CSV table of C-alpha atoms in Angstrom, one decimal:
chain,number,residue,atom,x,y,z
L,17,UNK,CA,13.0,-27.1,-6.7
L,18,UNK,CA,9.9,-27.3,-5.2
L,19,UNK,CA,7.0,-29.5,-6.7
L,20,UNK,CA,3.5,-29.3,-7.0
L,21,UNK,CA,2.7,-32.3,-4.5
L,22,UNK,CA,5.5,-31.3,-2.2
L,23,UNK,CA,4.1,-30.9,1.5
L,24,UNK,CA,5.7,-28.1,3.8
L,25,UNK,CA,7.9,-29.0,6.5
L,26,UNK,CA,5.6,-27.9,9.6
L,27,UNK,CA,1.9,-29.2,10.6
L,28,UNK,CA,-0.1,-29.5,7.6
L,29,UNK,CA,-3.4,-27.9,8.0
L,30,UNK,CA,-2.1,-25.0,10.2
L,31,UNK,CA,-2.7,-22.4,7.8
L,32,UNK,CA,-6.7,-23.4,7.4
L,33,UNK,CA,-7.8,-21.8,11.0
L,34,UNK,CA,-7.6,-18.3,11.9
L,35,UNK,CA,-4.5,-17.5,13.7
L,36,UNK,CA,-6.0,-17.0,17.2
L,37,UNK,CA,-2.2,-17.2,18.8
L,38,UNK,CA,0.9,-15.1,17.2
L,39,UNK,CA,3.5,-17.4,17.9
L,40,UNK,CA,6.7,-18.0,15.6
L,41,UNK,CA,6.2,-20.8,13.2
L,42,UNK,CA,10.1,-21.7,12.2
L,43,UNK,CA,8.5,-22.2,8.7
L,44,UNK,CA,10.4,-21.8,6.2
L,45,UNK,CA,7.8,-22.5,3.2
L,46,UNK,CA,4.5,-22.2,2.7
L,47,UNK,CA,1.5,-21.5,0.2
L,48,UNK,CA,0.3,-18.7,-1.6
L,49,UNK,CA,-3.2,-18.4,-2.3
L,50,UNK,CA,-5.3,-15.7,-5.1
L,51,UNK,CA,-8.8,-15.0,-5.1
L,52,UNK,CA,-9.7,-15.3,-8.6
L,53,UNK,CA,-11.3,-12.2,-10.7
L,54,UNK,CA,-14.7,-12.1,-9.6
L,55,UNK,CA,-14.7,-14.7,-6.9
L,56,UNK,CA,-14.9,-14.5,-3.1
L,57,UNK,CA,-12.9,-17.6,-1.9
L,58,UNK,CA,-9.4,-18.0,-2.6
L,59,UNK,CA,-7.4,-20.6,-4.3
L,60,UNK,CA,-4.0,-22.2,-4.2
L,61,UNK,CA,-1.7,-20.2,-6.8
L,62,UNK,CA,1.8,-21.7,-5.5
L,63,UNK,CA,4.2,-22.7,-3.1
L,64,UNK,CA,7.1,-20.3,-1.8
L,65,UNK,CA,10.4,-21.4,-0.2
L,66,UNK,CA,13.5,-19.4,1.3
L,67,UNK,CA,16.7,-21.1,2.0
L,68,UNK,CA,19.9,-19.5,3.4
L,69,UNK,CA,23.2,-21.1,2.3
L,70,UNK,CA,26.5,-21.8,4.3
L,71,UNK,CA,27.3,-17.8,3.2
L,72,UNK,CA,24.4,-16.2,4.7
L,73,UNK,CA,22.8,-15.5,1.4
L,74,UNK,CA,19.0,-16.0,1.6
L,75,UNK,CA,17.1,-17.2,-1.5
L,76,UNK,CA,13.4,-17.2,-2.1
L,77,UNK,CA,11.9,-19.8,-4.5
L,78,UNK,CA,8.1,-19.8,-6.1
L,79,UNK,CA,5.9,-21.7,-8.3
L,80,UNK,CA,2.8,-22.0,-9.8
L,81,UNK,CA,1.3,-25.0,-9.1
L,82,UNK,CA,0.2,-27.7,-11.5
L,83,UNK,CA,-3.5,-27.9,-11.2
L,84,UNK,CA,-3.2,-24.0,-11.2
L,85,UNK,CA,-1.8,-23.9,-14.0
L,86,UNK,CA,-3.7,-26.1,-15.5
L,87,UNK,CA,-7.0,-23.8,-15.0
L,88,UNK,CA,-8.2,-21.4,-17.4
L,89,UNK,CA,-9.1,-18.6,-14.9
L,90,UNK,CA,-5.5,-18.7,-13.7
L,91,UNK,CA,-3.8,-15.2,-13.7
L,92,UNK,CA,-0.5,-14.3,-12.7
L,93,UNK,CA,0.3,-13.1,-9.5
L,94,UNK,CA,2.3,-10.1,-10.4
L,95,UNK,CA,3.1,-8.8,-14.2
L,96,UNK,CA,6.8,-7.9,-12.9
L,97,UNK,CA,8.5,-10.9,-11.5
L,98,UNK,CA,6.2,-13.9,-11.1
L,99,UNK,CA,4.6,-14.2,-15.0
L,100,UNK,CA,2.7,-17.4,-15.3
L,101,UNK,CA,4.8,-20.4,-15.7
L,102,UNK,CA,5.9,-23.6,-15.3
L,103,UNK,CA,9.5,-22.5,-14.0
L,104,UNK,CA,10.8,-21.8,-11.0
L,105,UNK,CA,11.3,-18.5,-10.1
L,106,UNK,CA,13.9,-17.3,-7.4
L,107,UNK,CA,15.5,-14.4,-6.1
L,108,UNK,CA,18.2,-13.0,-3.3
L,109,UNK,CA,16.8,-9.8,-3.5
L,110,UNK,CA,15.3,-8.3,0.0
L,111,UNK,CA,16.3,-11.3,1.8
L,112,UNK,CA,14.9,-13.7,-0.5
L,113,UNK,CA,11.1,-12.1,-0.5
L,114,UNK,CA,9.6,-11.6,-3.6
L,115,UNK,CA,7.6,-8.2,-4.4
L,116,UNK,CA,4.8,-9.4,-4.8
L,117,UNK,CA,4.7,-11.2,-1.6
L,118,UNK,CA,6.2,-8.0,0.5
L,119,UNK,CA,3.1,-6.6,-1.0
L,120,UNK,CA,0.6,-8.2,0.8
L,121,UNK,CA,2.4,-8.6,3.9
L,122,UNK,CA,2.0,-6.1,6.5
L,123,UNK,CA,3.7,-2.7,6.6
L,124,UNK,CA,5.1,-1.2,9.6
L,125,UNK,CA,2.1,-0.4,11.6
L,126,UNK,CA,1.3,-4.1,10.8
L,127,UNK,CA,4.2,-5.7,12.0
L,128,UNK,CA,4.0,-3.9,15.6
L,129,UNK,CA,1.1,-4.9,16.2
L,130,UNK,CA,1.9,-8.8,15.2
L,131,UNK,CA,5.3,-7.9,17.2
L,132,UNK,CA,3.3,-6.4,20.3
L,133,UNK,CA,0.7,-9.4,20.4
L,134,UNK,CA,3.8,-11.9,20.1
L,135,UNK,CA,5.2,-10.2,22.8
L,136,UNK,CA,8.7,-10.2,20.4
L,137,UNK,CA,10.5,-7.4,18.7
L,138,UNK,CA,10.9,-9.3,15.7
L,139,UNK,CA,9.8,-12.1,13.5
L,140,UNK,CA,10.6,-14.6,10.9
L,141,UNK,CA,9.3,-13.2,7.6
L,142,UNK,CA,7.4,-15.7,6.9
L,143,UNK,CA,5.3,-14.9,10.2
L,144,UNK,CA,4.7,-12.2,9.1
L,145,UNK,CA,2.9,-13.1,6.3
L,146,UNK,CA,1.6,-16.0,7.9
L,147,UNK,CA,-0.4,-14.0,10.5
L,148,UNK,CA,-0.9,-11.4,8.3
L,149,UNK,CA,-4.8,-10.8,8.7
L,150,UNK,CA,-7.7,-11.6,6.0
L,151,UNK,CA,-7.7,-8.1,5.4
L,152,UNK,CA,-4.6,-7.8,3.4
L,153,UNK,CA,-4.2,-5.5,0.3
L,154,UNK,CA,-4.6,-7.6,-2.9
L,155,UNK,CA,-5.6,-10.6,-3.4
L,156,UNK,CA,-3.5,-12.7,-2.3
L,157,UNK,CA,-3.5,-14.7,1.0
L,158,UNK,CA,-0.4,-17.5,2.6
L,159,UNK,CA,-0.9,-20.7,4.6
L,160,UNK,CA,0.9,-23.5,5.9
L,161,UNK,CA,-2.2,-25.9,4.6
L,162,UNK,CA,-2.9,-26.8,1.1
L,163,UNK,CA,-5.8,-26.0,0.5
L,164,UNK,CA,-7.0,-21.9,1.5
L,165,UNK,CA,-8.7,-21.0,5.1
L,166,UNK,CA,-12.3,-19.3,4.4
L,167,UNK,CA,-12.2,-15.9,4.4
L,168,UNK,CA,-13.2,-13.6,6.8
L,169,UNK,CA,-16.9,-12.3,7.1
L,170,UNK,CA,-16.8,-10.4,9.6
L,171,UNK,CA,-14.6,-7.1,10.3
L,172,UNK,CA,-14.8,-4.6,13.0
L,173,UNK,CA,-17.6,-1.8,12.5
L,174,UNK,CA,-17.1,2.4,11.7
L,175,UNK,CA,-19.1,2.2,15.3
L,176,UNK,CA,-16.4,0.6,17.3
L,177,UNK,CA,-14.4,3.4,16.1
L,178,UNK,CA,-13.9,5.2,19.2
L,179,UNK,CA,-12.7,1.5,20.7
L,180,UNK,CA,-10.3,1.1,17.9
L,181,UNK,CA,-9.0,4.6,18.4
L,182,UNK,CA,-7.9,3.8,22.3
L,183,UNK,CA,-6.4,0.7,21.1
L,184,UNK,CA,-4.0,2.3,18.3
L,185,UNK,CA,-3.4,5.0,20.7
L,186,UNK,CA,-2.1,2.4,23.9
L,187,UNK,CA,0.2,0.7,20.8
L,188,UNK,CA,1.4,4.0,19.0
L,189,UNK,CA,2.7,4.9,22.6
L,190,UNK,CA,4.4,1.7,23.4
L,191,UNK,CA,1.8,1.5,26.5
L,192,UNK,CA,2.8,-2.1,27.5
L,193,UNK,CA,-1.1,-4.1,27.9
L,194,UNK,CA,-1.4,-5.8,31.1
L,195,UNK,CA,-4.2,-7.8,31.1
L,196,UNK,CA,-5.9,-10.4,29.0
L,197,UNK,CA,-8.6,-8.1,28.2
L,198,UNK,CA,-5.9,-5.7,26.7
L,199,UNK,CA,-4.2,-8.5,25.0
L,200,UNK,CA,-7.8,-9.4,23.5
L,201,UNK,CA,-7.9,-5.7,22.3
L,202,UNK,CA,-4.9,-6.1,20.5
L,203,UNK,CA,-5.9,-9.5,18.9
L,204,UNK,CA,-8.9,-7.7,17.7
L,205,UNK,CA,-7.1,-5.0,15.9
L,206,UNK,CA,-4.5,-7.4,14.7
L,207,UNK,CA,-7.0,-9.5,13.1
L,208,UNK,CA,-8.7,-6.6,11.1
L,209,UNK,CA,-6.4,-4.2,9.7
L,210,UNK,CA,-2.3,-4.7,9.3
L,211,UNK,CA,-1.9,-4.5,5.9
L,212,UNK,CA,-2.7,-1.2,3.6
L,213,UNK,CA,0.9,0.5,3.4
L,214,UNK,CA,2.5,3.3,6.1
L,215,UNK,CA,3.4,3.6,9.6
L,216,UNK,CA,0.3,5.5,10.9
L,217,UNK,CA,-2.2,3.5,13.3
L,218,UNK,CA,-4.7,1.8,11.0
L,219,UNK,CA,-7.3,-0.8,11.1
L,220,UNK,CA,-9.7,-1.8,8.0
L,221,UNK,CA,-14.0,-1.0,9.3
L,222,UNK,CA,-17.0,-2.1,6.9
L,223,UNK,CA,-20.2,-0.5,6.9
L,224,UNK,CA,-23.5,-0.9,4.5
L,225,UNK,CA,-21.3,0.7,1.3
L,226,UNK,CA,-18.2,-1.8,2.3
L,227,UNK,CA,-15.1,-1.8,3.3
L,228,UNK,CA,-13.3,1.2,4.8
L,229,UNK,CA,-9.7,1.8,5.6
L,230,UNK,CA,-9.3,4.1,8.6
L,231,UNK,CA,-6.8,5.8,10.0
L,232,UNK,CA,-6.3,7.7,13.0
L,233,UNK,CA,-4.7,10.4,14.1
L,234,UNK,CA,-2.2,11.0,16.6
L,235,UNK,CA,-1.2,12.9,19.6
L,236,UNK,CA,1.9,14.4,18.0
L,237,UNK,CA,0.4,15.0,14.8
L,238,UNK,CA,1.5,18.7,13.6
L,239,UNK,CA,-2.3,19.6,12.7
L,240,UNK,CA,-5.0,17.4,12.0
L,241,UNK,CA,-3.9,14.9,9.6
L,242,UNK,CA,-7.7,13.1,8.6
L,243,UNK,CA,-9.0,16.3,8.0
L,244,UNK,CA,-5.9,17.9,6.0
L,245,UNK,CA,-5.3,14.2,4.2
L,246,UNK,CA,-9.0,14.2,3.3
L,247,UNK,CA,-8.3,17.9,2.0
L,248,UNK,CA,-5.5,16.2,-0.2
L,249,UNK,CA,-7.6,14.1,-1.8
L,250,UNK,CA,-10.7,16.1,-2.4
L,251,UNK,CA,-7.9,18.6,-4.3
L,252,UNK,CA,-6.3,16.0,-6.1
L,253,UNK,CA,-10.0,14.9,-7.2
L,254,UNK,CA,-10.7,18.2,-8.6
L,255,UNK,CA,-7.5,18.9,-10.2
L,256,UNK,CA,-8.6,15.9,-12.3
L,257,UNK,CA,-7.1,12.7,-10.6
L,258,UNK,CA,-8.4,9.6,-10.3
L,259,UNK,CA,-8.4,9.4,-6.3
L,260,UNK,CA,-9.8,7.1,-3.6
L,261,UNK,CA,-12.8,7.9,-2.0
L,262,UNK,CA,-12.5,9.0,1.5
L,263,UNK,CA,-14.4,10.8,4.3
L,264,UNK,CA,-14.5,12.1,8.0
L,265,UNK,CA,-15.9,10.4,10.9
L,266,UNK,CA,-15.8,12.0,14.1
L,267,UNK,CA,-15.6,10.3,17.5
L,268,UNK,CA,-16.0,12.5,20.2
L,269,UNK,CA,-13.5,14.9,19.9
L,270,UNK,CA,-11.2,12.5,17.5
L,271,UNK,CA,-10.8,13.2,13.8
L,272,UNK,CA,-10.9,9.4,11.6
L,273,UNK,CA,-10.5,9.3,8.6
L,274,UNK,CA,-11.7,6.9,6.1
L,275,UNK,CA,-10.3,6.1,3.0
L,276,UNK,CA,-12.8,3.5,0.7
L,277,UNK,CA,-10.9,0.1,-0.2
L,278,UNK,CA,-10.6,0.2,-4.3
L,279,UNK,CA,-8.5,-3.4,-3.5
L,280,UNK,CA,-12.6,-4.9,-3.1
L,281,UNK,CA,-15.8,-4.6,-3.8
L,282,UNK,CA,-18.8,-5.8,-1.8
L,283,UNK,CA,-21.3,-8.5,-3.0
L,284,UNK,CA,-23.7,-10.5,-2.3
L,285,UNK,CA,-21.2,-13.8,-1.3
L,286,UNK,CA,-18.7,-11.3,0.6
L,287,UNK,CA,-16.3,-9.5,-1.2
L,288,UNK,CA,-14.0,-9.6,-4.6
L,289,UNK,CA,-10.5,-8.6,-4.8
L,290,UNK,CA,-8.3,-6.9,-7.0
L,291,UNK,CA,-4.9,-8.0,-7.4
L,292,UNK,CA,-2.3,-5.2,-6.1
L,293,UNK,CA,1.4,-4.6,-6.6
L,294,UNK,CA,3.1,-1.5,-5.9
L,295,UNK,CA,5.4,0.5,-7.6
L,296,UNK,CA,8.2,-0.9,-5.5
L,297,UNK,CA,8.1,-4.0,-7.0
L,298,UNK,CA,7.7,-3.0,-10.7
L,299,UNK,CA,10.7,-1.1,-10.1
L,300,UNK,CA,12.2,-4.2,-8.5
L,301,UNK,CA,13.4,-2.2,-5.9
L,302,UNK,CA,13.5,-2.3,-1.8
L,303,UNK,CA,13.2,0.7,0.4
L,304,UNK,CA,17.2,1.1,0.9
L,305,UNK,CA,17.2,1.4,-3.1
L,306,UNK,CA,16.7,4.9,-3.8
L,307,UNK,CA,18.3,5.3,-6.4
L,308,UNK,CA,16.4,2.6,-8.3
L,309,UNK,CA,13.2,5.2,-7.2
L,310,UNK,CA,12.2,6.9,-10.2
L,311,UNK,CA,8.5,8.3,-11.8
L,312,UNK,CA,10.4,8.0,-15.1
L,313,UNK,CA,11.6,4.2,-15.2
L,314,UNK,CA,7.6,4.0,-13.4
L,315,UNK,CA,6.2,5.4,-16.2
L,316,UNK,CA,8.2,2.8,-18.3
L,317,UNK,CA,7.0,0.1,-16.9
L,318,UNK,CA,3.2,1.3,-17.0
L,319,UNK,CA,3.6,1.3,-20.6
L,320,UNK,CA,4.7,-2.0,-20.8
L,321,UNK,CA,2.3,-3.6,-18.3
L,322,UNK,CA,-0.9,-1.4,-18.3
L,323,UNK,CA,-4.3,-1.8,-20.5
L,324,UNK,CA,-4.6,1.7,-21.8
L,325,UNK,CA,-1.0,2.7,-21.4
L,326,UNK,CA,-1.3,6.4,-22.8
L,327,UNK,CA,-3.9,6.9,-19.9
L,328,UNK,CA,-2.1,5.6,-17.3
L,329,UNK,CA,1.2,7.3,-17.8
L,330,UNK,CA,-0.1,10.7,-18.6
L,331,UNK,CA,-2.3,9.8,-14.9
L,332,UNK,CA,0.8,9.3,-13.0
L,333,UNK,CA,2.5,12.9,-14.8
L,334,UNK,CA,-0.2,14.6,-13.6
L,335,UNK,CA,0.2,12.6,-10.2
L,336,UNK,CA,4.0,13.6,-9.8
L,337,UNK,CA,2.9,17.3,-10.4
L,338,UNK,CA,0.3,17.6,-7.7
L,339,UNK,CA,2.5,15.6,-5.3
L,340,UNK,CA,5.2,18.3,-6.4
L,341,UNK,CA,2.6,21.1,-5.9
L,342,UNK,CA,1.6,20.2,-2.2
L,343,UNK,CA,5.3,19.4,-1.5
L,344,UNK,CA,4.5,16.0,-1.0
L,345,UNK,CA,7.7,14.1,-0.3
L,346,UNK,CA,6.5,11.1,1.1
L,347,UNK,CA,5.3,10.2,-2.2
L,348,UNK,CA,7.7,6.9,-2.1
L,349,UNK,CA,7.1,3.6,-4.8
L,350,UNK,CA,5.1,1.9,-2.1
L,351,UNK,CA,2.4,4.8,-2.1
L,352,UNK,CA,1.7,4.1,-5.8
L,353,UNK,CA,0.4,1.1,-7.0
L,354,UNK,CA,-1.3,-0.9,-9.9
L,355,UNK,CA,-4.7,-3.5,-10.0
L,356,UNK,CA,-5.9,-6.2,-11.4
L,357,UNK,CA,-9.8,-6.3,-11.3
L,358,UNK,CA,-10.0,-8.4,-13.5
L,359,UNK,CA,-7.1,-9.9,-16.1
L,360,UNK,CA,-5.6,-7.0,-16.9
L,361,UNK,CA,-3.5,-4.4,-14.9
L,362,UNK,CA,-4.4,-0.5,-14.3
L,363,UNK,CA,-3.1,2.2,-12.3
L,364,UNK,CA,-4.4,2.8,-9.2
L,365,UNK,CA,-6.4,5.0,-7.7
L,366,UNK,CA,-4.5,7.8,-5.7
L,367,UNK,CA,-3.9,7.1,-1.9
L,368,UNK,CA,-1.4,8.8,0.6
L,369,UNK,CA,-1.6,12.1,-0.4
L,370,UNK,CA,0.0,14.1,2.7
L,371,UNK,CA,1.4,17.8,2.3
L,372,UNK,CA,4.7,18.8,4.3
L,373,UNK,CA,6.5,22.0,5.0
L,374,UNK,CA,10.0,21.8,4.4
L,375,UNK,CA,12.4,24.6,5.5
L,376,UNK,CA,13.7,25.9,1.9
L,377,UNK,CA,11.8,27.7,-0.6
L,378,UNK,CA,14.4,27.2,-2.9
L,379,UNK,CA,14.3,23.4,-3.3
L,380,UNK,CA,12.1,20.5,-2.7
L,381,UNK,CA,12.3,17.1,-3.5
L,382,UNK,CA,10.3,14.2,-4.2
L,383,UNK,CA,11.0,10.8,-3.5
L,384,UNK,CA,11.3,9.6,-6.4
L,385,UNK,CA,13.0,10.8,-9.5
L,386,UNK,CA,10.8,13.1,-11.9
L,387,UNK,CA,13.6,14.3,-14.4
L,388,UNK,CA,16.7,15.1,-16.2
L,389,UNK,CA,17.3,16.9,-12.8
L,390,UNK,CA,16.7,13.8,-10.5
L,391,UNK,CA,14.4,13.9,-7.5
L,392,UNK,CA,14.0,18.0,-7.8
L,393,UNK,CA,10.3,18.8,-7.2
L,394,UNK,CA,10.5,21.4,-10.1
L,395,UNK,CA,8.3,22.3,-13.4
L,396,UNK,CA,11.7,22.0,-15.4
L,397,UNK,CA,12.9,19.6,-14.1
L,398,UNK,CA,9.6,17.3,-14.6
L,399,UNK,CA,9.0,18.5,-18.2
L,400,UNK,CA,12.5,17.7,-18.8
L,401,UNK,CA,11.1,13.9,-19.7
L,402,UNK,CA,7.5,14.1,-20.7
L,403,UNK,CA,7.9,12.5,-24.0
L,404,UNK,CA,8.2,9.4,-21.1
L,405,UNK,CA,4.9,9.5,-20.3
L,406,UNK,CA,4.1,10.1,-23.8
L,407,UNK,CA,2.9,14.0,-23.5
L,408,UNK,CA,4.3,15.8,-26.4
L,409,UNK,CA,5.8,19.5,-24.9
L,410,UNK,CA,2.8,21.7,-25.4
L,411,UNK,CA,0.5,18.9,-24.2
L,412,UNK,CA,3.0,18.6,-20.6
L,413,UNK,CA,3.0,22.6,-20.5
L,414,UNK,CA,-0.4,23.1,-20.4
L,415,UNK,CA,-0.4,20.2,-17.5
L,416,UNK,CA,1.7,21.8,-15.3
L,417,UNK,CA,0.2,25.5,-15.7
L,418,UNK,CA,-3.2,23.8,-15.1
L,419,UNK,CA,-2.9,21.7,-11.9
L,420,UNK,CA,-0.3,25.1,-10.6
L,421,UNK,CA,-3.5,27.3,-10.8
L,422,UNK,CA,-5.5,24.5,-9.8
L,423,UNK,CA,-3.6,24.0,-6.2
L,424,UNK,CA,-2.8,27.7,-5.8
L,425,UNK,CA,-6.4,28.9,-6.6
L,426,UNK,CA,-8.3,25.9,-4.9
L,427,UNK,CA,-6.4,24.4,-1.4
L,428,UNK,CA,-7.2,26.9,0.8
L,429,UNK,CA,-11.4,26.3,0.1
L,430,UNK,CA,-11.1,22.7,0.4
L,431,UNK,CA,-9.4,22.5,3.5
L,432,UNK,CA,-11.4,25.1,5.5
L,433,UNK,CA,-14.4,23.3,3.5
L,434,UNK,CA,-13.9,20.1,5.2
L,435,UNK,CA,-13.1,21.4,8.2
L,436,UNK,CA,-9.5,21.8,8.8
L,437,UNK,CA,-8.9,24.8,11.0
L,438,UNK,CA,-7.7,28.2,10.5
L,439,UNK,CA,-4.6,27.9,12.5
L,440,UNK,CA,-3.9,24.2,10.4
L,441,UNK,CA,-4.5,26.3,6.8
L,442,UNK,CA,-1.5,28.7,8.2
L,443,UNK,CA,0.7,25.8,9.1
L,444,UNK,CA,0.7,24.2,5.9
L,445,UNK,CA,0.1,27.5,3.7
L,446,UNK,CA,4.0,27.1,2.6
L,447,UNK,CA,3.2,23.5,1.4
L,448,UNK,CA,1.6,24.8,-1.8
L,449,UNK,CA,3.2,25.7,-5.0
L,450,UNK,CA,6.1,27.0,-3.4
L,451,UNK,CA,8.5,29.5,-5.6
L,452,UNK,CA,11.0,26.7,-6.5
L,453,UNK,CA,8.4,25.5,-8.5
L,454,UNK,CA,8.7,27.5,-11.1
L,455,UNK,CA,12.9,28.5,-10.9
């Protein structure tokens, strides 16, 4: 069990300076810190543990801490796993990793570039949260000292995007760095902007309105993915979904684009944070789980968690139709996600809206399961279990025939509106509303 006044077993104090080196630490605990509804500087929520027996069976170990729990602001990390509590709270799942934790780690883009400044393949787990950067979605932040590092103030600018861009390009291509200058370049992008979900070269920019996720394109992209994944959005938007906010910048001859963090907000002493869990965890599921993947069981779990639960489910309905509509199959458990700006938890904004083009007009499927008919990207099929997301039958119906005529009637403005090219508007044409829709 691990106590309140328990001190890890590496150098105290580690985890209270930026991480300037990524080396591996060998740790095998450390702290986990929240930044408080409202606030700017983080405090110490916990300590987490993993220990692997004589079997090979990893378990992970968290609690709250006493003084934490002894506040009145204190709110819990995640409303799935980690409720607040005096207990101990383990798992073997995922190696021992809590959700909630995974969360805020890196995601894949994240951990090469951690693995490419290391100069490593691969790392401990708890490295990688450990050199995780400041910029992390949520709120929560991990250490090896006890009490939290400040956060960071300063992030890279939308005018060192063209900068940025060369560096993602040299690390999407495996271009090995062979200076120190390079190696700095890769600190600098590792420092701002490994965290936010997906594989595609990120890094997190701030301008006057805040902070800004971008993300750039790449070299073997299909068509342009800002402009067309701006597209996305802006159709989403006015098919009545609550969306992040996003826009194009152009460097040069480079597409960025820019998605707004809804995960903080800008003020006068830096920035707040919302707490973030995805979809994943409430469906206390990995990524090898599939079958555990389901909008159904999702929408379950927003009525039990979520402030305005009618809202909320009937929100993420409408959200498995569009993603349905624009053939969307990458719309997996960690692209959705809940917040916590203040106590209570909400559905969040859209994010990671991306159309495809499948071979077969016949069938499409989501990633997740939207029916009596399982992962079938169909208007059957997802009306099959409205009364899930409490919609009675009629109220579902006139859903469905809405956001159809919304997406048939309104993609091909938006796109060539925002500037996605003629020749990219007849690549993806088949995306939309295809005719197994409606069979």
């Amino acid at each position: 069990m691990i106590s309140d006044a328990s001190a890890p077993k590496v150098e105290p104090g580690f985890g209270n300076k930026p991480m300037r080196k990524v080396t591996p630490t060998g740790a095998d605990e450390c702290f986990v810190y929240v930044t408080l509804p409202g606030e700017t500087e983080a405090v110490t929520a916990g300590r987490y543990a993993r220990e692997t027996n004589r079997q090979g069976v990893t378990t992970g170990r968290f609690v709250y801490g006493r003084s934490y729990l002894a506040r009145a602001d204190a709110v819990e990390i995640d409303p799935a796993e980690l409720k607040l509590g005096a207990r101990t709270y383990e798992t073997v799942l995922m190696k021992g990793l809590f959700g909630a934790l995974r969360d805020a780690g890196p995601d894949y883009w994240g951990r090469r570039v951690i693995e490419k400044h290391a100069g490593l393949t691969e790392l401990g787990e708890l490295d990688y949260l450990l050199h995780s950067p400041d910029d992390r979605a949520g709120a929560l932040g991990f250490g090896l000292g006890q009490a939290p590092p400040a956060p960071v103030r300063v992030f890279n600018r939308t005018l060192d995007l063209a900068r940025l861009q060369e560096i993602a390009d040299r690390l999407a291509t495996n271009k090995p760095r062979t200076t120190i200058a390079e190696a700095a370049q890769v600190e600098e992008l590792l420092l701002l902007g490994t965290s936010m979900g997906g594989a595609r070269p990120k890094t997190v920019v701030e301008d006057a309105d805040g902070l800004w996720l971008a993300k750039f394109n790449r070299a073997d992209d299909k068509w342009n993915m800002a402009r067309v994944e701006h597209a996305m959005l802006l159709l989403a938007r006015a098919c009545g979904l609550l969306t992040a906010t996003s826009r194009i910048d152009t460097i040069g001859d480079r597409d960025v684009l820019l998605v707004k963090r809804f995960d903080r907000e800008k003020v006068a002493q830096g920035y707040t944070r919302a707490r973030m869990v995805s979809a994943l965890t409430l469906l206390r599921a990995d990524e090898t789980q599939r079958e555990r993947w389901s909008y159904v069981v999702l929408a379950e779990e927003l009525r039990r968690i979520s402030a305005d639960p009618k809202h909320d489910a009937a929100e993420l309905f409408r959200r498995m139709l569009f993603n349905a509509l624009i053939s969307n199959i990458d719309d997996h458990p960690r692209n959705h996600a809940v917040i916590a700006p203040q106590r209570e938890w909400r559905l969040s904004p859209a994010y990671d809206l991306t159309p495809s083009v499948p071979v077969s007009t016949d069938r499409r499927d989501l990633a997740m399961a939207a029916g009596d008919f399982g992962r079938w990207a169909n208007a059957r099929n997802m009306l099959s279990q409205a009364a899930r997301f409490l919609l009675d039958p009629s109220e579902a119906g006139a859903m469905v025939d809405a956001m159809e005529e919304a997406v048939k009637g309104g993609w091909y403005a938006i796109a060539r509106g925002v500037g996605v090219s003629e020749a990219d508007c007849a690549t993806i044409a088949n995306a939309f509303a295809y005719p197994g829709f409606r069979r």
